[in-house]
Amino acid sequence: MKSTILILATAALASTLSERSASASPPQTLDRVWSGVKQSGSGFTSVTGTFTVPKGGKNFGPSIWVGIDGSTECPGGGPLQTGVRLTGNGTAFGWFEWVPLSAPVFTNFEVSEGDDIRMTINAFGPSSGSAILDNLSTGQSVSHTFTSVDAPPDAPLCQKSVEWIVEDYNNSGGNDTGIVASPDYGTITIRNASAQGSAGKVTPEGGELIELFDTRTSTVLSQCSAENEEVTCKYIGPPTDN
């Protein structure tokens, strides 16, 4: 889904972000669904990243993905994205999506705890692209190619941003009241993260940090960082019984 950036409104929250950003220059924004990193630019043609599937739990339902044009810089198009969703019963599955179309599940693609999954999105132009998942632990690979025939006609890509995201999938259905279920995902690292754009190779370092935010309690729930080709997001909210 498209990012929903929130405006900071409380003194306590502003103080929290000030302490965290005192020694860091990347901009920070809050989102009720996303945590991760966004890089802005132009002419992005690909984005990729690899992560290790963590152990799930009964309150554990994040979706880890990479995408192009997930930000507000392309209000009419995207994101084109692919990744893996962990469910509350300990299972996981791969998926792909070009918003506003539905997000089909990749069939015949097994995902297990401890597997290394490489996620790749390619944009061939405003109306075509591909989504690829590689299970580097099993050697299995799946993909889907969008052409001008099946790409959303009213949502062309702008190719202006790339994202590496850990999403609170349970709260992505349009409920603006806050976190629906516990998003405690521990620590997730997306490594070998890079993108190709008009300026050449781009890494997450120096990009915009996006933090998960509970609107009910005005609480920042994640702490993300980007260094070289790694994005690391850690859940820092209230403890859960996962």
Tab-separated table of C-alpha atoms in Angstrom:
chain	number	residue	atom	x	y	z
A	1	MET	CA	0.000	0.000	0.000
A	2	LYS	CA	1.001	3.657	-0.351
A	3	SER	CA	2.878	5.251	2.526
A	4	THR	CA	0.815	7.353	4.953
A	5	ILE	CA	3.183	9.905	6.461
A	6	LEU	CA	2.071	11.381	9.773
A	7	ILE	CA	2.700	14.842	11.240
A	8	LEU	CA	4.426	15.008	14.626
A	9	ALA	CA	2.119	16.618	17.163
A	10	THR	CA	3.275	16.094	20.749
A	11	ALA	CA	6.177	17.511	22.726
A	12	ALA	CA	7.063	14.086	24.133
A	13	LEU	CA	7.211	12.584	20.668
A	14	ALA	CA	9.289	15.463	19.329
A	15	SER	CA	11.712	14.992	22.226
A	16	THR	CA	12.040	11.275	21.486
A	17	LEU	CA	12.881	11.880	17.838
A	18	SER	CA	15.247	14.718	18.736
A	19	GLU	CA	17.265	12.440	21.015
A	20	ARG	CA	17.437	9.728	18.364
A	21	SER	CA	18.402	12.054	15.521
A	22	ALA	CA	20.940	14.188	17.379
A	23	SER	CA	23.850	12.263	15.884
A	24	ALA	CA	22.213	11.326	12.583
A	25	SER	CA	21.605	13.455	9.520
A	26	PRO	CA	19.037	11.364	7.548
A	27	PRO	CA	15.489	12.762	7.684
A	28	GLN	CA	12.903	10.841	9.689
A	29	THR	CA	9.174	10.461	9.159
A	30	LEU	CA	6.454	8.510	10.932
A	31	ASP	CA	3.996	6.081	9.399
A	32	ARG	CA	1.230	3.987	10.936
A	33	VAL	CA	2.136	0.986	8.745
A	34	TRP	CA	5.748	1.201	7.540
A	35	SER	CA	9.207	1.048	9.049
A	36	GLY	CA	12.305	1.116	6.863
A	37	VAL	CA	14.143	3.379	4.433
A	38	LYS	CA	13.224	5.346	1.317
A	39	GLN	CA	15.609	6.813	-1.243
A	40	SER	CA	14.379	9.506	-3.622
A	41	GLY	CA	15.744	10.264	-7.067
A	42	SER	CA	14.747	9.729	-10.682
A	43	GLY	CA	14.748	7.042	-13.321
A	44	PHE	CA	14.803	4.101	-10.912
A	45	THR	CA	14.823	0.834	-12.853
A	46	SER	CA	15.460	-1.726	-10.101
A	47	VAL	CA	15.645	-2.292	-6.363
A	48	THR	CA	16.760	-5.377	-4.463
A	49	GLY	CA	17.458	-6.662	-0.967
A	50	THR	CA	17.909	-9.944	0.924
A	51	PHE	CA	16.695	-10.922	4.395
A	52	THR	CA	16.605	-14.017	6.590
A	53	VAL	CA	13.098	-15.198	7.480
A	54	PRO	CA	12.702	-14.779	11.264
A	55	LYS	CA	10.764	-16.970	13.628
A	56	GLY	CA	7.094	-16.040	13.706
A	57	GLY	CA	4.708	-15.756	16.633
A	58	LYS	CA	1.013	-15.497	17.384
A	59	ASN	CA	1.120	-11.681	17.340
A	60	PHE	CA	3.688	-11.508	14.581
A	61	GLY	CA	2.511	-10.543	11.108
A	62	PRO	CA	4.914	-8.224	9.284
A	63	SER	CA	5.469	-8.077	5.557
A	64	ILE	CA	9.062	-7.503	4.406
A	65	TRP	CA	9.382	-6.064	0.903
A	66	VAL	CA	11.170	-3.864	-1.620
A	67	GLY	CA	9.425	-1.560	-4.052
A	68	ILE	CA	9.459	1.353	-6.463
A	69	ASP	CA	7.253	4.449	-6.036
A	70	GLY	CA	5.770	3.685	-2.646
A	71	SER	CA	6.081	7.293	-1.498
A	72	THR	CA	3.907	10.355	-1.982
A	73	GLU	CA	6.284	11.586	-4.700
A	74	CYS	CA	4.246	9.493	-7.143
A	75	PRO	CA	0.667	10.028	-5.902
A	76	GLY	CA	-0.984	8.441	-8.922
A	77	GLY	CA	1.184	5.368	-9.418
A	78	GLY	CA	2.746	2.484	-7.553
A	79	PRO	CA	4.129	1.029	-5.576
A	80	LEU	CA	5.295	-1.948	-7.574
A	81	GLN	CA	6.517	-4.264	-4.831
A	82	THR	CA	7.347	-7.825	-3.833
A	83	GLY	CA	8.219	-9.564	-0.602
A	84	VAL	CA	7.288	-12.101	2.041
A	85	ARG	CA	4.527	-11.960	4.612
A	86	LEU	CA	4.749	-13.804	7.917
A	87	THR	CA	1.445	-14.928	9.401
A	88	GLY	CA	0.360	-15.315	12.998
A	89	ASN	CA	0.517	-19.120	12.825
A	90	GLY	CA	4.220	-19.334	11.996
A	91	THR	CA	3.876	-19.745	8.221
A	92	ALA	CA	5.051	-17.378	5.494
A	93	PHE	CA	4.402	-16.798	1.805
A	94	GLY	CA	5.733	-14.731	-1.093
A	95	TRP	CA	3.631	-12.138	-2.882
A	96	PHE	CA	3.777	-9.329	-5.453
A	97	GLU	CA	1.646	-6.259	-6.107
A	98	TRP	CA	1.201	-3.234	-8.329
A	99	VAL	CA	-1.134	-0.958	-6.385
A	100	PRO	CA	-4.096	-0.550	-6.790
A	101	LEU	CA	-4.331	-4.120	-8.120
A	102	SER	CA	-4.653	-7.027	-5.688
A	103	ALA	CA	-1.589	-8.745	-4.223
A	104	PRO	CA	-1.450	-12.327	-5.551
A	105	VAL	CA	0.476	-15.005	-3.687
A	106	PHE	CA	3.355	-16.713	-5.485
A	107	THR	CA	2.361	-20.369	-5.780
A	108	ASN	CA	4.886	-23.221	-5.603
A	109	PHE	CA	7.278	-21.068	-3.583
A	110	GLU	CA	8.131	-22.400	-0.136
A	111	VAL	CA	9.350	-20.087	2.618
A	112	SER	CA	10.625	-21.394	5.958
A	113	GLU	CA	12.226	-19.944	9.065
A	114	GLY	CA	15.922	-19.303	8.454
A	115	ASP	CA	15.656	-19.108	4.651
A	116	ASP	CA	17.517	-16.299	2.878
A	117	ILE	CA	15.115	-14.548	0.500
A	118	ARG	CA	16.255	-12.119	-2.193
A	119	MET	CA	13.585	-9.662	-3.355
A	120	THR	CA	13.892	-7.771	-6.652
A	121	ILE	CA	11.696	-5.290	-8.493
A	122	ASN	CA	12.458	-4.150	-12.051
A	123	ALA	CA	10.759	-1.223	-13.782
A	124	PHE	CA	10.994	-1.398	-17.574
A	125	GLY	CA	9.026	1.831	-17.922
A	126	PRO	CA	5.922	3.534	-16.519
A	127	SER	CA	3.651	0.644	-17.529
A	128	SER	CA	5.777	-2.501	-17.296
A	129	GLY	CA	8.012	-4.251	-14.806
A	130	SER	CA	8.715	-7.476	-12.951
A	131	ALA	CA	8.723	-8.910	-9.436
A	132	ILE	CA	11.195	-11.666	-8.516
A	133	LEU	CA	11.731	-13.714	-5.360
A	134	ASP	CA	14.732	-16.028	-4.972
A	135	ASN	CA	15.025	-18.452	-2.075
A	136	LEU	CA	18.809	-18.571	-1.827
A	137	SER	CA	18.612	-21.397	0.712
A	138	THR	CA	16.642	-23.781	-1.515
A	139	GLY	CA	17.514	-22.488	-4.987
A	140	GLN	CA	13.865	-21.861	-5.806
A	141	SER	CA	12.881	-18.777	-7.833
A	142	VAL	CA	9.553	-17.261	-8.895
A	143	SER	CA	8.653	-14.161	-10.869
A	144	HIS	CA	5.835	-12.223	-12.457
A	145	THR	CA	6.158	-9.787	-15.355
A	146	PHE	CA	3.695	-6.944	-15.822
A	147	THR	CA	3.140	-5.682	-19.356
A	148	SER	CA	1.086	-2.747	-20.554
A	149	VAL	CA	-1.790	-5.236	-20.862
A	150	ASP	CA	-2.042	-6.229	-17.176
A	151	ALA	CA	-0.411	-3.232	-15.455
A	152	PRO	CA	-2.905	-0.835	-13.818
A	153	PRO	CA	-3.841	1.663	-16.566
A	154	ASP	CA	-4.399	4.577	-14.188
A	155	ALA	CA	-1.332	4.054	-11.975
A	156	PRO	CA	1.830	4.454	-14.078
A	157	LEU	CA	5.161	4.424	-12.287
A	158	CYS	CA	7.040	7.696	-11.827
A	159	GLN	CA	10.286	5.860	-10.919
A	160	LYS	CA	11.087	8.562	-8.334
A	161	SER	CA	11.673	6.511	-5.179
A	162	VAL	CA	12.714	3.082	-3.931
A	163	GLU	CA	11.879	1.496	-0.594
A	164	TRP	CA	13.107	-1.244	1.748
A	165	ILE	CA	10.245	-1.824	4.178
A	166	VAL	CA	9.057	-3.880	7.154
A	167	GLU	CA	5.290	-3.339	7.122
A	168	ASP	CA	2.736	-3.856	9.862
A	169	TYR	CA	0.575	-5.901	7.513
A	170	ASN	CA	-2.191	-6.298	10.103
A	171	ASN	CA	-2.819	-2.550	9.987
A	172	SER	CA	-2.629	-2.012	6.225
A	173	GLY	CA	-6.344	-2.250	5.527
A	174	GLY	CA	-7.163	1.428	5.893
A	175	ASN	CA	-7.891	1.638	9.635
A	176	ASP	CA	-6.472	4.981	10.771
A	177	THR	CA	-7.132	4.445	14.479
A	178	GLY	CA	-3.713	2.924	15.162
A	179	ILE	CA	-2.099	-0.473	15.391
A	180	VAL	CA	-4.627	-3.285	14.995
A	181	ALA	CA	-2.453	-6.124	16.294
A	182	SER	CA	0.941	-6.240	17.919
A	183	PRO	CA	3.616	-5.520	15.294
A	184	ASP	CA	6.513	-6.827	17.451
A	185	TYR	CA	8.892	-8.190	14.819
A	186	GLY	CA	12.113	-8.175	16.852
A	187	THR	CA	15.002	-7.083	14.629
A	188	ILE	CA	14.953	-7.524	10.852
A	189	THR	CA	17.878	-6.691	8.570
A	190	ILE	CA	17.599	-6.302	4.798
A	191	ARG	CA	21.121	-6.709	3.407
A	192	ASN	CA	22.689	-6.448	-0.057
A	193	ALA	CA	20.201	-3.615	-0.502
A	194	SER	CA	20.680	-1.423	-3.552
A	195	ALA	CA	18.887	0.208	-6.462
A	196	GLN	CA	19.676	1.491	-9.941
A	197	GLY	CA	18.547	4.930	-11.077
A	198	SER	CA	19.527	7.804	-13.317
A	199	ALA	CA	22.457	8.562	-11.000
A	200	GLY	CA	23.683	4.950	-11.087
A	201	LYS	CA	23.826	2.630	-8.087
A	202	VAL	CA	22.032	3.819	-4.947
A	203	THR	CA	22.221	2.270	-1.465
A	204	PRO	CA	19.920	2.887	1.525
A	205	GLU	CA	22.573	4.849	3.428
A	206	GLY	CA	21.570	8.486	3.817
A	207	GLY	CA	17.973	7.772	2.834
A	208	GLU	CA	14.822	8.829	4.649
A	209	LEU	CA	14.212	6.741	7.770
A	210	ILE	CA	10.574	5.722	8.245
A	211	GLU	CA	9.404	4.687	11.707
A	212	LEU	CA	6.291	2.762	12.714
A	213	PHE	CA	3.979	4.909	14.841
A	214	ASP	CA	0.985	4.027	17.041
A	215	THR	CA	-1.486	6.895	16.611
A	216	ARG	CA	-3.521	5.817	19.635
A	217	THR	CA	-0.694	6.327	22.114
A	218	SER	CA	1.601	8.649	20.114
A	219	THR	CA	4.337	6.043	20.474
A	220	VAL	CA	7.203	5.365	18.079
A	221	LEU	CA	7.393	1.572	17.727
A	222	SER	CA	10.507	1.071	15.601
A	223	GLN	CA	14.103	2.187	15.292
A	224	CYS	CA	15.584	1.864	11.813
A	225	SER	CA	19.044	2.559	10.476
A	226	ALA	CA	20.812	2.368	7.123
A	227	GLU	CA	24.512	1.742	6.638
A	228	ASN	CA	26.130	0.907	3.318
A	229	GLU	CA	23.903	-1.813	1.806
A	230	GLU	CA	21.998	-2.725	4.976
A	231	VAL	CA	18.687	-1.624	6.452
A	232	THR	CA	18.012	-2.698	10.037
A	233	CYS	CA	14.701	-2.139	11.821
A	234	LYS	CA	14.140	-3.016	15.471
A	235	TYR	CA	10.827	-3.079	17.318
A	236	ILE	CA	11.092	-0.800	20.381
A	237	GLY	CA	7.443	-0.648	21.434
A	238	PRO	CA	5.761	-2.218	24.467
A	239	PRO	CA	6.698	-5.865	25.136
A	240	THR	CA	4.327	-8.540	23.866
A	241	ASP	CA	3.680	-12.188	24.635
A	242	ASN	CA	4.963	-13.478	21.300
